[in-house]
mmCIF file of C-alpha atoms in Angstrom:
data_model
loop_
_atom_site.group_PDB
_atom_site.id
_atom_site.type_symbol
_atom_site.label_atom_id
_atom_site.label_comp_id
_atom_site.label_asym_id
_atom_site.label_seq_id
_atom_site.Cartn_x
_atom_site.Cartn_y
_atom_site.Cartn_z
ATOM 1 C CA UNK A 825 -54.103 -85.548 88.991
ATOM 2 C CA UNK A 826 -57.015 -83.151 89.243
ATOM 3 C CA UNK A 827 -59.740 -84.344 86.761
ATOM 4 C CA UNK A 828 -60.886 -81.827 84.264
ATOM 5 C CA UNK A 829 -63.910 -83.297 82.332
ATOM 6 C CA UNK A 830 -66.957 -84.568 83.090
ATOM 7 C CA UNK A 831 -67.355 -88.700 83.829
ATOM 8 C CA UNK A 832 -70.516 -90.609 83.556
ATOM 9 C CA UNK A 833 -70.751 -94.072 85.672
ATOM 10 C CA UNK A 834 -74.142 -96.337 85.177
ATOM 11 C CA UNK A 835 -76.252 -96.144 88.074
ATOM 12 C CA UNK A 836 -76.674 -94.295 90.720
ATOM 13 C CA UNK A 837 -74.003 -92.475 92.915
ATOM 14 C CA UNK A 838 -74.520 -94.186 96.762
ATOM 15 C CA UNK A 839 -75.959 -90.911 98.764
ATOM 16 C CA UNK A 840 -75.677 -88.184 96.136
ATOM 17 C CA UNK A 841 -77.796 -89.259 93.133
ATOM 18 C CA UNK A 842 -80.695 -91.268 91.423
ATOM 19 C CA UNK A 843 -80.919 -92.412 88.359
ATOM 20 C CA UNK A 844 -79.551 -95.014 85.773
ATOM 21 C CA UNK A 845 -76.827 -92.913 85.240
ATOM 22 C CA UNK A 846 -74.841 -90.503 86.788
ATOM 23 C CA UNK A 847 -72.759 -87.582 85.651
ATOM 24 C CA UNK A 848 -69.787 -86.028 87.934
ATOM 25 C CA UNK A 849 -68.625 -82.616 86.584
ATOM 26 C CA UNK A 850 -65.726 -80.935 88.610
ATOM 27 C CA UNK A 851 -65.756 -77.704 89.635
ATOM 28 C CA UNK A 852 -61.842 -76.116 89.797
ATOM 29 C CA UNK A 853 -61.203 -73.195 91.135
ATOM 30 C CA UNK A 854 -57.613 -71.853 90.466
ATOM 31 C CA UNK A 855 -56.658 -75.375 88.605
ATOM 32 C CA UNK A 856 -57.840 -77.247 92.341
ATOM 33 C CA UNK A 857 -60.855 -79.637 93.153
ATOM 34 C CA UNK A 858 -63.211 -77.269 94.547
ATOM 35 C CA UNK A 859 -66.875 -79.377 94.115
ATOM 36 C CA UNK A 860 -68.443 -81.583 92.584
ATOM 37 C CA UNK A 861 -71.849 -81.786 90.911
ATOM 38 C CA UNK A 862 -73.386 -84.743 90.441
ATOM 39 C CA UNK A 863 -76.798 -85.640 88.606
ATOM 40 C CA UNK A 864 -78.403 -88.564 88.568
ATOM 41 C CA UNK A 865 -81.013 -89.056 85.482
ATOM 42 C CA UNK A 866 -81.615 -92.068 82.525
ATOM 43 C CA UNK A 867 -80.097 -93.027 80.053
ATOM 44 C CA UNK A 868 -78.646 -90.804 77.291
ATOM 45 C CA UNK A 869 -79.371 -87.800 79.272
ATOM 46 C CA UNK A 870 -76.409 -86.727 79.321
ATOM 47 C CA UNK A 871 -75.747 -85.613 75.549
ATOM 48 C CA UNK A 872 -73.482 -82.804 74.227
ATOM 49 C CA UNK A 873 -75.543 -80.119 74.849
ATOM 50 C CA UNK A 874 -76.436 -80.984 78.719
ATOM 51 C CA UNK A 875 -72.823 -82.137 79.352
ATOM 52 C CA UNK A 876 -72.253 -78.552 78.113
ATOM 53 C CA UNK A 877 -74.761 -77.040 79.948
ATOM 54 C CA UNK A 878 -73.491 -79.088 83.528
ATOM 55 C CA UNK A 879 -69.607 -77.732 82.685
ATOM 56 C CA UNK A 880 -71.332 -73.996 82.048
ATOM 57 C CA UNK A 881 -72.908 -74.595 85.838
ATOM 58 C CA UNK A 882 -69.616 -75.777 87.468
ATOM 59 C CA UNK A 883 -67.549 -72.729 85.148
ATOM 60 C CA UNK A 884 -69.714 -70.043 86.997
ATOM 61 C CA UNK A 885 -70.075 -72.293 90.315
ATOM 62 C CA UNK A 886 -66.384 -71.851 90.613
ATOM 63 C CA UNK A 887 -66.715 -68.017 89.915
ATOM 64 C CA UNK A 888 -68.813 -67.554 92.820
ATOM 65 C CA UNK A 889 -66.665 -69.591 95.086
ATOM 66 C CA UNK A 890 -63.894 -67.577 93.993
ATOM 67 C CA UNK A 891 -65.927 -64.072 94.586
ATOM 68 C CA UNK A 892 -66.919 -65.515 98.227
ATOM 69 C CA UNK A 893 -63.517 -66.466 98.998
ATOM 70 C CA UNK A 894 -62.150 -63.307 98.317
ATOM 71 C CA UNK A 895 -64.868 -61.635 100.010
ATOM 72 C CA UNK A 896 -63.782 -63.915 103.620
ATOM 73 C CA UNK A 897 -60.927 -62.608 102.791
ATOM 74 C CA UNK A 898 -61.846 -59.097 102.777
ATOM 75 C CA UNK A 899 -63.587 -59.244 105.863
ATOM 76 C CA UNK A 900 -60.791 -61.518 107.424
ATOM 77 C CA UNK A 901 -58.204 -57.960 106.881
ATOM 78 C CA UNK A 902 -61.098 -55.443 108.057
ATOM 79 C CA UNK A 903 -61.453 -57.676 110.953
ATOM 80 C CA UNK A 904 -58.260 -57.936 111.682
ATOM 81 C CA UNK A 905 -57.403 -54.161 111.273
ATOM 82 C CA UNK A 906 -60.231 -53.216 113.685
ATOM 83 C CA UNK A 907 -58.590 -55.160 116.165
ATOM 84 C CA UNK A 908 -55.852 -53.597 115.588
ATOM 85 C CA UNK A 909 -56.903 -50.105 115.745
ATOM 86 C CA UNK A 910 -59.073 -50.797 118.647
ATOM 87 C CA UNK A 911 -55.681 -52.262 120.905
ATOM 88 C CA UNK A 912 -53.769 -49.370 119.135
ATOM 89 C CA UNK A 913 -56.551 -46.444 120.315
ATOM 90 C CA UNK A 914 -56.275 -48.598 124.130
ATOM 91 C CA UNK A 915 -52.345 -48.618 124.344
ATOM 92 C CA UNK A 916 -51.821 -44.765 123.266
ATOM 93 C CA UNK A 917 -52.195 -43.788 126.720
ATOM 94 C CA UNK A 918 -49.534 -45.891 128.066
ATOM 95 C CA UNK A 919 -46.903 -45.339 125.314
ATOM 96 C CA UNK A 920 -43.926 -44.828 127.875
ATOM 97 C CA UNK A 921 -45.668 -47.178 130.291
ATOM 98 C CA UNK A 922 -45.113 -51.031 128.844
ATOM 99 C CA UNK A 923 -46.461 -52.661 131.623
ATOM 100 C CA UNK A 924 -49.426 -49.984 132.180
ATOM 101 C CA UNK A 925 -50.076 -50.699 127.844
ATOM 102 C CA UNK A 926 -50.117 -54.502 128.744
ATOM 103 C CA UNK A 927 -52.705 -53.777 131.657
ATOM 104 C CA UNK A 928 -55.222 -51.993 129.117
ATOM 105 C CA UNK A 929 -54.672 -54.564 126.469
ATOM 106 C CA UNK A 930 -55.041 -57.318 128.226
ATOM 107 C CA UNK A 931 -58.633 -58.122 128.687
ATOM 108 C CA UNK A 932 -58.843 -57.177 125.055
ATOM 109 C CA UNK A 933 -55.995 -59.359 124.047
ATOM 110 C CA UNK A 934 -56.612 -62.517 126.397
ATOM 111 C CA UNK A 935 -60.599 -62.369 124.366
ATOM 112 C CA UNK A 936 -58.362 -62.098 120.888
ATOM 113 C CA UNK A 937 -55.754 -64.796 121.581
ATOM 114 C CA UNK A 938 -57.763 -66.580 124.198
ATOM 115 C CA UNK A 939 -54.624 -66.440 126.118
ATOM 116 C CA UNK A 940 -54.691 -65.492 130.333
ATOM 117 C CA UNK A 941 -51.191 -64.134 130.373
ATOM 118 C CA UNK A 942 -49.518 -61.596 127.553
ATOM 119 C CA UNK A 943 -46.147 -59.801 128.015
ATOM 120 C CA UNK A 944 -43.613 -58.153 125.689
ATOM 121 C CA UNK A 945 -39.688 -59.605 125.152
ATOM 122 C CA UNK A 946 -37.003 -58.047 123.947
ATOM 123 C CA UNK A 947 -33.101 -58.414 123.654
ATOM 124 C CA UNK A 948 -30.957 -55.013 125.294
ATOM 125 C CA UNK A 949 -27.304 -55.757 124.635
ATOM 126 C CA UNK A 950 -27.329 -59.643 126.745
ATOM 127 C CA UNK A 951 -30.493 -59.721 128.812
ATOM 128 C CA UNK A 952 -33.805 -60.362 127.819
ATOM 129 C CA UNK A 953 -36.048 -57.955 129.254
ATOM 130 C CA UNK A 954 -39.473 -58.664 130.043
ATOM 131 C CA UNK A 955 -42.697 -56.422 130.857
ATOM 132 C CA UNK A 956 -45.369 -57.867 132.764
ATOM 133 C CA UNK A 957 -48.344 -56.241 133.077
ATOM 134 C CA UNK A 958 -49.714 -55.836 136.930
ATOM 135 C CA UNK A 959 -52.902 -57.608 136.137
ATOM 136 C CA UNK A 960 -51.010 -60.654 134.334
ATOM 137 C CA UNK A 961 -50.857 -64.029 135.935
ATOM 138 C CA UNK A 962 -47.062 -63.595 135.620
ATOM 139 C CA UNK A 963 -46.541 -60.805 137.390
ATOM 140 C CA UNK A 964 -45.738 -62.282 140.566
ATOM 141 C CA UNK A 965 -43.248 -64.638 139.069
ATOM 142 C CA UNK A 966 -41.357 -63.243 136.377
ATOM 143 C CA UNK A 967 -37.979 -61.093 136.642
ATOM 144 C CA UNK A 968 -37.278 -58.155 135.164
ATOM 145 C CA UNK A 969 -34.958 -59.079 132.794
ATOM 146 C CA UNK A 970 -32.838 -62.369 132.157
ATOM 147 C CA UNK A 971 -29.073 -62.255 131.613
ATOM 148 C CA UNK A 972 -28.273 -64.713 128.646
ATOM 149 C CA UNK A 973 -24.647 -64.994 128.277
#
């Protein structure tokens, strides 16, 4: 149960507030626990109008939180299709050469996935068939394809 309203506890809130009282007013964002304000201050400070004002706070506190999460979010896609174009604008060259693509995208893609080794799979009728880039740790090691039945 997520609470919703504000709760005031006598004294002070160990490590977050001072006071004789205390007031705790959520902060949801998308009907979840987001924050939590708390203000410490005497007694009967905490009256309609300033219990009003706090929930006011934590209603546009939970705005902003929900404006800067779907700005990361925003960046998170740009990001993520820069990368993309980048490895795309690398691989072009190669595109009837899988293991020459792999050999451009590889320093690229090891940074990305913080991975040494990066090769493609795919099924052809009942063998796996794997590319291996020249450059890739695997290259001495790994066969051609793989029969699976």
């Amino acid at each position: 149960m997520v609470p919703t309203e504000p709760i005031v506890i006598n004294g002070p809130l160990p490590g977050t507030a001072t006071g004789v009282t205390t007031l705790m007013q959520p902060v949801l964002l998308d009907g979840a626990l987001a924050a939590l304000i708390t203000i410490g201050a005497g007694n009967g400070a905490f009256d309609a109008p300033a219990r009003g004002l706090v929930r006011t706070v934590a209603e546009e506190m939970a705005v902003a939180l929900s404006r800067l999460q779907a700005l990361d979010a925003q960046r998170t896609r740009r990001v993520a299709m820069e990368q993309a174009n980048r490895l795309a604008g690398l691989a072009a060259p190669f595109a009837s050469d899988h293991a020459g693509a792999l050999d451009a995208l590889l320093p690229d893609l090891s940074g990305i996935l913080r991975a040494d080794s990066v090769h493609l799979e795919w099924l052809d009728s009942d063998e796996l068939e794997l590319v291996v880039g020249s450059q890739d740790p695997l290259a001495a090691y790994s066969p051609a394809s793989v029969a699976l039945a």
